[in-house]
């Protein structure tokens, strides 16, 4: 009977996806007679698949002696490392020549960084010059000293692991029986990050069909906990929080946003976090998936702290506003306020990171696809038939191509098109040739639109839109969110216009400050046709953003979390319940009040209450044990983090009651 290791290895091999270049390199090394001994540094963000790749590689040489060491389990001394080596390594040392190939995989190598010199100058130098392959897996590249050493630089391979490609993501999910028509859901929740995809697929496999709404929370909490466990220095937390809000910044900007200086030691430690990326000119950013999950965690964990950092970030960026930088600053301001702009609308997802999508100008090879998307769009802002819309697009592409913005996937293939014409004599004449009544009414309105020279145009009319509704990698909401953020960035100092009947889009635009007026111009008349207007000609773009922020009125609890804690801590004491101010304010009997609490903690979470809040409160006040360490262990967090979670959960429960008082 084969050992258990064989079926486990077979299952892992069957589900293993991607990393073809890395596996191909190892295969060629194994097939080479007397291959030179090499060191391979495998680096990447937590959860990107470093350990999975090492496990797969160690299966590739059936005649090879393989050794696995986890740096977290070794004593950080030469003796501790040698003691951690399994017997098979010592047996290999005693074998007569020629010995089998040797592969050593050291996972979590950053934990053994203090042994780097000893490993490089003592342990590895004792290995044979051929036939040995050593893998060092770490979150950050720790090989600088190796690459500067003339003796080692040609014997070191660097393998920075990235997320899956789109094809690899689809292959990964297909092997785990993920429905193909739900690829956009997987992309939104996990992007192409291997660990997140694995968590998502496993959660879907285990959850009952009526609880798939929990997938988002399960993935977010699991990944956020793994990422935040890397932040062992509390003074690094504000830097992480600031970048979850800003997306990217240099050190001086970060210092202004967090309100203090960052020491060189702290900044070096920050740069070594696996989800921090370094760019050109000192710009740092977070991994896109880390931004998505950590931002939501920050919003639930500390909403007041989020708003404080957001306001300082807005103030900092507005201080850099200039005619030459306004486009880039506007884009960043829109990103910082993405959840505020989103409001409660589901028409466009402004919060999605969508790192593989870019918006650029129009190119002639785009014509076939974008015309297809425009022709399939149900109703254009300029209300003309589909055939006329295509003729209008062709004219604009020929005469005014700068008015066309194309959203592209990583390959450059167009996925969406948006056309917004600046209004001046030539463009007004063009629009009048397709719909004279629209132009007549715009010019006759009190909006200040007139026939003028191009350089005097101060109004932008959105006329055509189209999306690839057949592709399954991105939801329409994600594509529309990317399009909307790009268009908002062009609103600085102008009058933005579009004609609408779609009630969801109307609600979305009203939420971000658009005004509307009846504007029936179609034939036959359409009663709900309205002109939507955002006039920033006399208002600074920053003032518009500040106005949106000022509209946010978070619910304020009528009682303190201390009162709520007191109530829940005495759930069985009717005397305490009867005296509790919240129960009295709601005019509920003690029994009814506790029934509402229990029902609320077991129902699908409703903002501001989250699923994590519900779990923490059930554990703290309605479980069979009061042991804090047991509750913290079940959540996979420290006791300090558990206490923080509990305090936030109490705040959110009080906020939920405040929001729902009218029900009682």
XYZ file of C-alpha atoms in Angstrom:
664
model
C 0.000 0.000 0.000
C 1.503 3.387 -0.988
C 2.199 5.915 1.772
C -0.232 8.783 2.374
C 2.279 11.167 0.839
C 1.588 9.782 -2.639
C -2.175 10.522 -2.926
C -1.618 13.905 -1.281
C 1.110 14.704 -3.816
C -1.170 13.528 -6.649
C -4.011 15.781 -5.484
C -1.683 18.756 -5.156
C -0.282 18.140 -8.621
C -3.753 17.913 -10.148
C -4.807 21.248 -8.660
C -1.502 23.072 -9.215
C -1.809 25.946 -11.695
C 0.680 28.258 -13.386
C 4.368 28.931 -12.622
C 5.338 27.279 -15.899
C 8.567 29.269 -16.302
C 9.771 28.393 -12.814
C 8.861 24.710 -13.076
C 10.397 24.523 -16.555
C 13.683 25.942 -15.226
C 13.796 23.287 -12.470
C 12.963 20.543 -14.939
C 15.830 21.590 -17.205
C 18.193 21.749 -14.229
C 17.221 18.213 -13.198
C 17.732 16.916 -16.731
C 21.213 18.462 -17.054
C 24.143 16.146 -16.292
C 26.064 17.536 -13.292
C 24.081 20.814 -13.146
C 25.850 23.647 -11.323
C 24.673 24.180 -7.776
C 22.386 27.194 -7.549
C 20.481 29.321 -5.042
C 16.980 30.441 -6.037
C 15.290 33.308 -4.186
C 11.496 32.995 -4.404
C 9.828 36.250 -3.311
C 6.347 37.711 -3.279
C 3.412 38.967 -1.276
C 1.924 36.746 1.404
C -0.462 34.264 -0.205
C 0.994 34.579 -3.698
C 1.961 30.898 -3.699
C 5.605 30.669 -2.614
C 5.066 27.654 -0.352
C 2.824 25.972 -2.922
C 5.490 26.383 -5.597
C 8.198 24.949 -3.343
C 6.036 21.947 -2.526
C 5.399 21.360 -6.235
C 9.105 21.673 -7.112
C 10.130 19.152 -4.493
C 7.827 16.624 -6.184
C 9.501 17.041 -9.568
C 12.604 14.955 -8.960
C 11.618 11.442 -7.859
C 15.281 10.419 -7.645
C 16.283 13.625 -5.860
C 16.839 13.958 -2.130
C 14.469 16.728 -0.987
C 14.616 18.737 2.232
C 12.037 21.206 3.571
C 12.710 23.673 6.388
C 10.329 26.301 7.755
C 12.303 29.270 9.054
C 9.654 29.928 11.708
C 10.379 26.618 13.439
C 14.190 26.889 13.633
C 16.230 28.295 16.456
C 18.047 31.235 14.918
C 21.539 29.862 15.351
C 23.770 27.642 13.209
C 23.191 24.728 15.589
C 19.442 25.332 15.560
C 19.417 25.279 11.778
C 21.474 22.087 11.566
C 19.266 20.409 14.138
C 16.223 21.285 12.054
C 17.570 19.485 8.981
C 15.810 16.117 8.604
C 17.642 12.796 8.739
C 17.497 12.395 4.964
C 19.904 15.314 4.582
C 22.431 13.755 6.955
C 21.953 10.397 5.201
C 22.642 12.103 1.857
C 25.895 13.535 3.247
C 27.093 10.010 4.048
C 26.269 8.560 0.618
C 29.192 7.599 -1.636
C 29.793 9.520 -4.822
C 28.040 10.047 -7.171
C 25.225 11.120 -4.882
C 21.670 11.940 -6.053
C 20.729 15.545 -6.704
C 19.808 17.530 -3.597
C 17.033 20.124 -3.330
C 16.640 22.175 -0.136
C 13.624 24.461 0.305
C 13.788 27.022 3.130
C 10.363 28.592 3.536
C 9.875 31.876 5.466
C 13.567 32.608 4.954
C 13.168 36.129 6.391
C 12.949 34.504 9.829
C 16.538 33.259 9.371
C 17.988 36.467 7.953
C 20.291 36.744 10.984
C 21.984 33.564 9.721
C 22.506 34.897 6.204
C 26.293 35.256 6.431
C 26.711 31.827 8.023
C 24.437 30.203 5.434
C 26.244 31.886 2.554
C 29.831 31.471 3.778
C 29.706 28.224 5.761
C 26.717 25.965 5.185
C 26.247 26.415 1.447
C 29.968 26.428 0.694
C 30.108 22.898 2.152
C 27.673 21.647 -0.516
C 29.067 20.149 -3.747
C 29.710 22.457 -6.715
C 27.188 20.506 -8.790
C 23.881 18.802 -8.115
C 22.562 20.996 -5.274
C 19.632 23.378 -5.596
C 18.644 25.614 -2.657
C 15.396 27.627 -2.579
C 15.016 30.605 -0.233
C 11.394 31.756 -0.032
C 10.684 35.146 1.568
C 8.202 37.980 1.258
C 10.863 40.513 0.276
C 14.009 40.154 -1.811
C 16.833 39.665 0.729
C 19.535 38.828 -1.786
C 21.330 42.179 -2.143
C 24.515 40.950 -0.449
C 24.522 37.777 -2.567
C 24.237 39.706 -5.832
C 27.100 42.022 -4.875
C 29.371 39.074 -4.158
C 31.403 38.124 -7.278
C 31.403 34.495 -6.200
C 27.633 34.210 -5.764
C 26.066 36.629 -8.244
C 26.101 34.140 -11.142
C 24.850 31.343 -8.911
C 21.698 33.136 -7.699
C 18.334 33.118 -9.468
C 15.640 35.679 -8.540
C 12.026 34.570 -8.916
C 9.613 37.366 -7.913
C 6.195 35.698 -7.989
C 3.232 37.664 -9.281
C -0.492 36.993 -9.105
C -2.031 34.594 -11.588
C -2.676 35.716 -15.122
C -6.322 35.881 -16.158
C -5.991 32.518 -17.913
C -4.352 30.953 -14.856
C -7.098 32.338 -12.640
C -9.741 30.763 -14.861
C -7.840 27.460 -14.906
C -7.471 27.528 -11.103
C -11.201 28.089 -10.590
C -12.219 25.568 -13.253
C -10.227 22.841 -11.475
C -12.202 23.705 -8.341
C -15.547 23.589 -10.182
C -16.236 27.315 -9.953
C -19.137 28.229 -12.313
C -17.836 29.975 -15.407
C -20.710 32.467 -15.383
C -19.522 33.676 -11.947
C -15.960 34.578 -12.965
C -16.664 38.292 -12.507
C -17.743 37.579 -8.914
C -14.469 35.767 -8.228
C -12.506 38.574 -9.870
C -14.224 41.162 -7.685
C -13.710 39.268 -4.418
C -10.262 37.772 -4.967
C -8.832 39.298 -8.147
C -6.008 36.972 -9.301
C -4.390 36.444 -5.896
C -3.824 32.676 -5.404
C -4.581 32.477 -1.677
C -7.715 34.597 -1.982
C -8.940 32.447 -4.872
C -8.281 29.307 -2.830
C -10.156 30.747 0.156
C -13.019 31.786 -2.096
C -13.338 28.416 -3.828
C -13.152 26.495 -0.554
C -15.665 28.771 1.153
C -18.096 28.350 -1.728
C -17.681 24.575 -1.576
C -18.497 24.474 2.130
C -21.192 27.148 2.413
C -24.867 26.258 1.909
C -26.328 27.785 -1.275
C -28.374 30.300 0.746
C -25.258 31.650 2.490
C -23.040 32.541 -0.473
C -23.523 36.197 0.511
C -20.907 35.485 3.206
C -18.119 34.849 0.669
C -16.990 38.480 0.600
C -16.654 38.693 4.382
C -14.912 35.326 4.719
C -12.239 36.178 2.154
C -11.740 39.728 3.417
C -11.365 38.785 7.074
C -9.025 35.889 6.360
C -6.730 37.820 4.041
C -6.760 40.989 6.169
C -5.768 38.999 9.232
C -2.874 37.388 7.365
C -1.643 40.727 6.040
C -1.983 42.605 9.310
C -0.056 39.897 11.160
C 2.995 41.155 9.260
C 2.615 44.588 10.878
C 4.275 43.763 14.192
C 5.327 47.367 14.928
C 2.275 49.479 15.952
C 3.984 52.570 14.538
C 3.728 51.066 11.036
C -0.057 50.812 11.221
C -0.699 54.505 10.335
C 1.460 54.128 7.212
C -0.543 51.098 6.115
C -3.818 52.872 6.882
C -2.729 55.971 4.932
C -1.860 53.957 1.818
C -5.112 51.987 1.971
C -6.825 55.361 1.587
C -4.418 57.035 -0.869
C -3.312 54.085 -3.014
C 0.138 55.613 -3.632
C 2.348 58.345 -2.183
C 5.949 59.265 -1.434
C 7.370 59.467 2.091
C 6.955 63.262 2.578
C 3.292 62.986 1.570
C 2.743 60.042 3.908
C 4.324 61.963 6.770
C 1.979 64.908 6.168
C -1.043 62.622 6.078
C -0.221 60.695 9.277
C 0.950 63.881 11.001
C 4.407 62.802 12.155
C 7.908 61.995 11.005
C 8.823 58.427 10.069
C 12.261 57.254 11.153
C 14.546 55.567 8.584
C 14.307 52.336 10.596
C 10.502 52.376 10.531
C 10.392 53.191 6.836
C 12.754 50.336 6.013
C 10.553 47.987 8.036
C 7.497 49.317 6.209
C 9.076 48.699 2.809
C 9.763 45.101 3.804
C 6.078 44.280 4.250
C 5.133 41.812 1.535
C 2.164 43.835 0.289
C 4.085 47.125 -0.060
C 5.350 47.908 -3.569
C 8.086 50.373 -4.477
C 7.766 52.414 -7.649
C 9.728 55.113 -9.404
C 10.683 58.436 -7.769
C 10.152 57.175 -4.232
C 6.482 56.343 -4.763
C 5.169 53.445 -2.672
C 1.835 51.676 -2.940
C 0.063 48.582 -1.670
C -0.798 45.449 -3.574
C -4.180 46.107 -5.197
C -5.908 43.242 -3.416
C -4.404 44.362 -0.102
C -5.863 47.837 -0.677
C -9.322 46.410 -1.271
C -9.425 44.201 1.809
C -7.454 46.423 4.191
C -9.558 49.456 3.276
C -12.758 47.636 4.165
C -11.149 46.362 7.351
C -10.054 49.918 8.244
C -13.536 51.276 7.546
C -15.112 48.728 9.889
C -12.356 48.798 12.509
C -11.932 52.555 12.883
C -14.369 54.693 10.836
C -13.377 57.866 12.690
C -9.690 57.201 11.994
C -10.483 56.578 8.326
C -12.266 59.904 8.013
C -9.417 61.749 9.752
C -6.800 60.289 7.393
C -9.050 60.868 4.380
C -9.469 64.551 5.258
C -5.722 65.063 5.773
C -5.037 63.288 2.474
C -7.522 65.541 0.655
C -6.019 68.660 2.238
C -2.490 67.508 1.344
C -3.377 66.832 -2.295
C -5.295 70.091 -2.719
C -2.210 71.962 -1.562
C -0.418 70.581 -4.659
C -3.192 71.575 -7.130
C -1.979 73.408 -10.227
C -3.054 73.611 -13.867
C -0.341 71.152 -14.865
C -1.121 68.613 -12.139
C -4.877 68.913 -11.836
C -5.633 65.767 -13.870
C -3.447 63.497 -11.746
C -4.550 65.144 -8.495
C -8.217 64.863 -9.489
C -7.799 61.147 -10.174
C -6.202 60.629 -6.776
C -8.877 62.663 -4.999
C -11.545 60.573 -6.674
C -9.822 57.407 -5.517
C -9.510 58.675 -1.937
C -13.249 59.425 -1.881
C -14.304 56.332 -3.822
C -16.612 54.936 -1.141
C -18.163 58.378 -0.556
C -18.862 58.747 -4.279
C -20.216 55.215 -4.330
C -22.860 56.008 -1.730
C -25.548 53.335 -1.862
C -25.519 53.028 -5.646
C -24.817 49.755 -7.423
C -24.882 51.217 -10.944
C -21.092 51.643 -11.054
C -18.510 50.205 -8.673
C -16.136 53.065 -7.909
C -14.375 51.100 -5.157
C -12.994 48.273 -7.347
C -9.230 48.426 -7.859
C -9.271 46.743 -11.318
C -5.454 46.933 -11.675
C -5.430 45.417 -15.167
C -7.764 48.058 -16.598
C -6.425 51.296 -18.042
C -8.172 54.187 -19.786
C -6.426 55.730 -22.795
C -7.188 57.622 -25.971
C -8.723 56.081 -29.058
C -6.676 54.221 -31.680
C -7.942 53.314 -35.180
C -7.558 49.526 -34.542
C -10.150 49.945 -31.752
C -12.882 50.826 -34.248
C -14.455 47.412 -34.817
C -14.899 46.504 -31.175
C -15.965 49.895 -29.874
C -18.574 50.261 -32.626
C -19.898 46.856 -31.606
C -20.190 47.995 -27.979
C -21.884 51.279 -28.917
C -24.357 49.494 -31.176
C -25.345 47.129 -28.355
C -25.888 49.907 -25.759
C -29.586 50.215 -24.979
C -29.883 54.022 -24.912
C -27.318 56.712 -25.552
C -27.162 60.055 -23.740
C -27.763 61.677 -27.119
C -31.079 59.933 -27.897
C -30.575 58.715 -31.444
C -31.111 55.265 -33.060
C -28.233 52.717 -32.958
C -27.401 53.172 -36.642
C -27.156 56.938 -36.174
C -25.021 56.430 -33.062
C -22.521 54.441 -35.128
C -22.403 57.123 -37.836
C -21.877 59.778 -35.146
C -19.045 57.757 -33.638
C -17.316 57.400 -37.008
C -17.499 61.155 -37.526
C -16.130 61.896 -34.053
C -13.337 59.346 -34.533
C -12.379 61.104 -37.759
C -12.731 64.734 -36.668
C -12.534 64.809 -32.839
C -10.722 61.628 -31.726
C -9.541 63.217 -28.454
C -13.172 63.116 -27.256
C -13.059 59.304 -27.140
C -11.820 57.417 -24.068
C -11.233 53.655 -24.251
C -11.003 51.307 -21.267
C -8.606 48.451 -21.988
C -7.593 45.185 -20.386
C -3.912 44.314 -19.912
C -3.517 43.034 -23.484
C -4.730 46.374 -24.835
C -8.061 44.994 -26.005
C -10.910 47.534 -25.608
C -13.618 46.647 -23.078
C -15.498 49.964 -22.894
C -15.777 53.251 -24.762
C -17.029 56.651 -23.625
C -17.402 59.731 -25.798
C -17.754 63.229 -24.310
C -17.723 66.201 -26.700
C -16.633 69.689 -25.627
C -19.326 72.060 -26.879
C -18.237 74.762 -29.344
C -19.275 75.833 -32.837
C -18.032 72.781 -34.762
C -19.235 70.132 -32.296
C -22.596 71.849 -31.859
C -23.056 71.814 -35.655
C -22.201 68.096 -35.675
C -24.690 67.281 -32.910
C -27.352 69.431 -34.587
C -27.022 67.319 -37.729
C -28.022 64.264 -35.681
C -30.462 65.778 -33.168
C -31.234 69.470 -33.764
C -33.717 69.766 -30.869
C -31.043 68.834 -28.273
C -28.694 71.548 -29.525
C -31.507 74.080 -29.826
C -32.600 73.529 -26.229
C -29.040 73.500 -24.838
C -28.177 76.812 -26.501
C -31.512 78.352 -25.443
C -31.091 77.258 -21.808
C -29.659 79.365 -19.004
C -26.518 77.212 -18.860
C -24.319 79.598 -20.804
C -23.694 77.274 -23.773
C -22.906 79.126 -26.988
C -21.206 78.730 -30.311
C -17.607 79.650 -29.570
C -14.012 78.822 -30.481
C -12.613 75.467 -29.275
C -10.356 77.088 -26.674
C -13.383 78.867 -25.159
C -15.457 75.709 -24.646
C -16.410 75.168 -21.009
C -19.080 72.460 -21.308
C -18.648 68.723 -21.887
C -21.590 66.701 -23.219
C -21.472 62.928 -22.776
C -22.932 61.512 -25.983
C -21.989 57.840 -26.478
C -21.222 54.839 -24.281
C -20.530 51.160 -24.900
C -19.330 48.110 -22.940
C -18.258 44.590 -23.805
C -21.242 42.806 -22.283
C -20.055 39.370 -23.437
C -16.780 39.131 -21.492
C -16.932 37.523 -18.033
C -13.743 38.749 -16.384
C -15.205 42.037 -15.166
C -18.717 42.898 -14.098
C -20.478 45.784 -15.904
C -20.417 47.653 -12.581
C -16.612 47.399 -12.424
C -16.207 48.637 -16.001
C -18.640 51.505 -15.449
C -16.787 52.413 -12.249
C -13.498 52.741 -14.127
C -15.207 54.797 -16.847
C -16.911 57.042 -14.287
C -13.726 57.761 -12.319
C -11.951 58.678 -15.540
C -14.761 61.024 -16.609
C -15.058 62.675 -13.197
C -11.383 63.604 -13.480
C -12.249 65.709 -16.555
C -14.895 67.702 -14.677
C -12.486 70.256 -13.152
C -13.592 73.742 -14.176
C -16.273 72.704 -16.643
C -19.991 72.110 -17.027
C -20.757 68.383 -17.332
C -23.947 67.336 -19.140
C -25.813 64.172 -20.090
C -29.418 63.215 -20.876
C -30.841 60.263 -18.930
C -33.842 58.046 -18.363
C -32.110 55.249 -16.384
C -33.318 55.564 -12.744
C -30.247 53.809 -11.294
C -27.843 56.126 -13.112
C -29.936 59.115 -12.069
C -29.711 58.101 -8.403
C -25.962 57.535 -8.756
C -25.320 60.994 -10.241
C -27.583 62.793 -7.774
C -25.551 61.185 -5.018
C -22.385 62.861 -6.294
C -23.846 66.316 -6.667
C -25.456 66.441 -10.116
C -28.567 68.595 -10.531
C -31.340 67.670 -12.967
C -34.193 69.245 -14.875
C -36.874 67.833 -17.214
C -35.524 67.695 -20.751
C -37.938 65.861 -23.109
C -36.248 65.833 -26.508
C -37.041 62.371 -27.890
C -39.686 61.619 -30.454
C -42.078 60.303 -29.345
C -41.734 62.158 -26.006
C -40.203 60.320 -23.054
C -41.701 61.656 -19.833
C -38.776 60.768 -17.543
C -36.084 62.229 -19.807
C -33.893 64.615 -17.786
C -30.768 66.700 -18.320
C -28.185 66.040 -15.601
C -25.799 68.874 -14.792
C -22.591 69.174 -12.760
C -21.407 72.778 -12.927
C -17.834 73.216 -11.687
C -17.094 76.309 -13.787
C -17.186 78.616 -10.792
C -16.395 75.988 -8.167
C -13.015 74.413 -7.501
C -12.874 70.652 -8.010
C -11.595 70.359 -4.448
C -14.610 72.248 -3.116
C -16.864 69.714 -4.866
C -14.954 66.863 -3.207
C -15.085 68.614 0.173
C -18.813 69.134 -0.252
C -19.332 65.417 -0.838
C -17.314 64.617 2.288
C -19.310 67.108 4.337
C -22.552 65.409 3.309
C -21.521 62.267 5.182
C -23.341 62.130 8.506
C -22.394 58.908 10.265
C -24.962 57.684 12.729
C -24.083 58.643 16.285
C -25.134 56.237 19.046
C -27.529 57.649 21.600
C -25.828 55.733 24.409
C -22.289 54.628 25.040
C -20.744 51.270 24.268
C -20.206 50.985 28.021
C -23.988 50.855 28.490
C -24.299 48.213 25.771
C -21.510 46.154 27.323
C -23.235 46.398 30.708
C -26.512 45.226 29.217
C -25.049 42.248 27.349
C -22.914 41.238 30.322
C -26.102 40.830 32.388
C -28.305 39.287 29.735
C -30.009 37.059 32.304
C -30.593 39.740 34.954
C -33.987 41.355 34.381
C -33.319 44.075 36.933
C -30.278 45.326 35.034
C -32.115 45.090 31.724
C -35.026 47.113 32.994
C -32.708 49.927 34.078
C -30.655 49.997 30.882
C -31.130 53.350 29.044
C -31.137 51.824 25.558
C -33.890 49.361 26.407
C -35.931 52.178 27.915
C -35.342 54.450 24.916
C -36.657 51.765 22.569
C -39.697 51.075 24.752
C -38.957 47.358 24.708
C -39.413 44.878 27.493
C -36.170 43.238 28.692
C -37.187 39.950 27.072
C -38.053 41.603 23.770
C -34.850 43.616 23.803
C -32.691 40.512 24.208
C -34.735 38.733 21.542
C -33.947 41.581 19.121
C -30.247 41.384 20.037
C -30.109 37.617 19.483
C -31.994 37.876 16.189
C -29.736 40.700 15.001
C -26.588 38.701 15.769
C -27.794 35.663 13.819
C -29.372 37.412 10.796
C -27.427 38.504 7.682
C -25.331 41.501 8.785
C -26.760 44.967 8.152
C -24.484 48.050 8.225
C -22.852 49.230 10.336
C -22.896 45.726 11.859
C -20.564 43.261 10.111
C -20.388 39.484 10.171
C -17.207 39.720 12.233
C -19.002 41.969 14.714
C -21.754 39.382 15.052
C -19.296 36.563 15.634
C -17.310 38.525 18.220
C -20.458 39.511 20.146
C -21.879 35.990 20.105
C -18.587 34.653 21.451
C -18.210 37.349 24.107
C -21.735 37.330 25.531
C -23.634 34.240 24.374
C -21.099 31.396 24.337
C -20.426 28.781 27.012
C -17.021 30.214 27.914
C -15.847 33.618 29.041
C -12.150 32.864 28.399
C -10.779 35.720 26.304
C -7.856 33.655 25.034
C -10.280 31.061 23.618
C -12.250 33.738 21.768
C -9.036 35.286 20.394
C -7.724 31.876 19.306
C -10.931 31.095 17.425
C -10.579 34.382 15.527
C -6.838 33.769 14.904
C -5.869 37.104 16.459
C -4.020 38.327 19.533
C -5.902 39.229 22.699
C -5.159 42.913 22.093
C -6.692 42.694 18.615
C -9.647 40.757 20.022
C -10.374 43.535 22.527
C -10.216 46.070 19.695
C -12.635 43.979 17.636
C -14.996 43.704 20.608
C -15.042 47.458 21.192
C -15.801 48.130 17.520
C -18.495 45.435 17.510
C -20.215 47.095 20.465
C -20.047 50.480 18.717
C -21.555 49.016 15.568
C -24.323 47.233 17.483
C -25.308 50.484 19.193
C -25.179 52.214 15.803
C -27.431 49.518 14.327
C -30.019 50.142 17.042
C -29.802 53.876 16.422
C -30.393 53.396 12.698
C -33.336 51.066 13.319
C -35.119 52.829 16.185
C -38.083 53.577 13.975
C -38.791 49.848 13.810
C -39.459 49.580 17.526
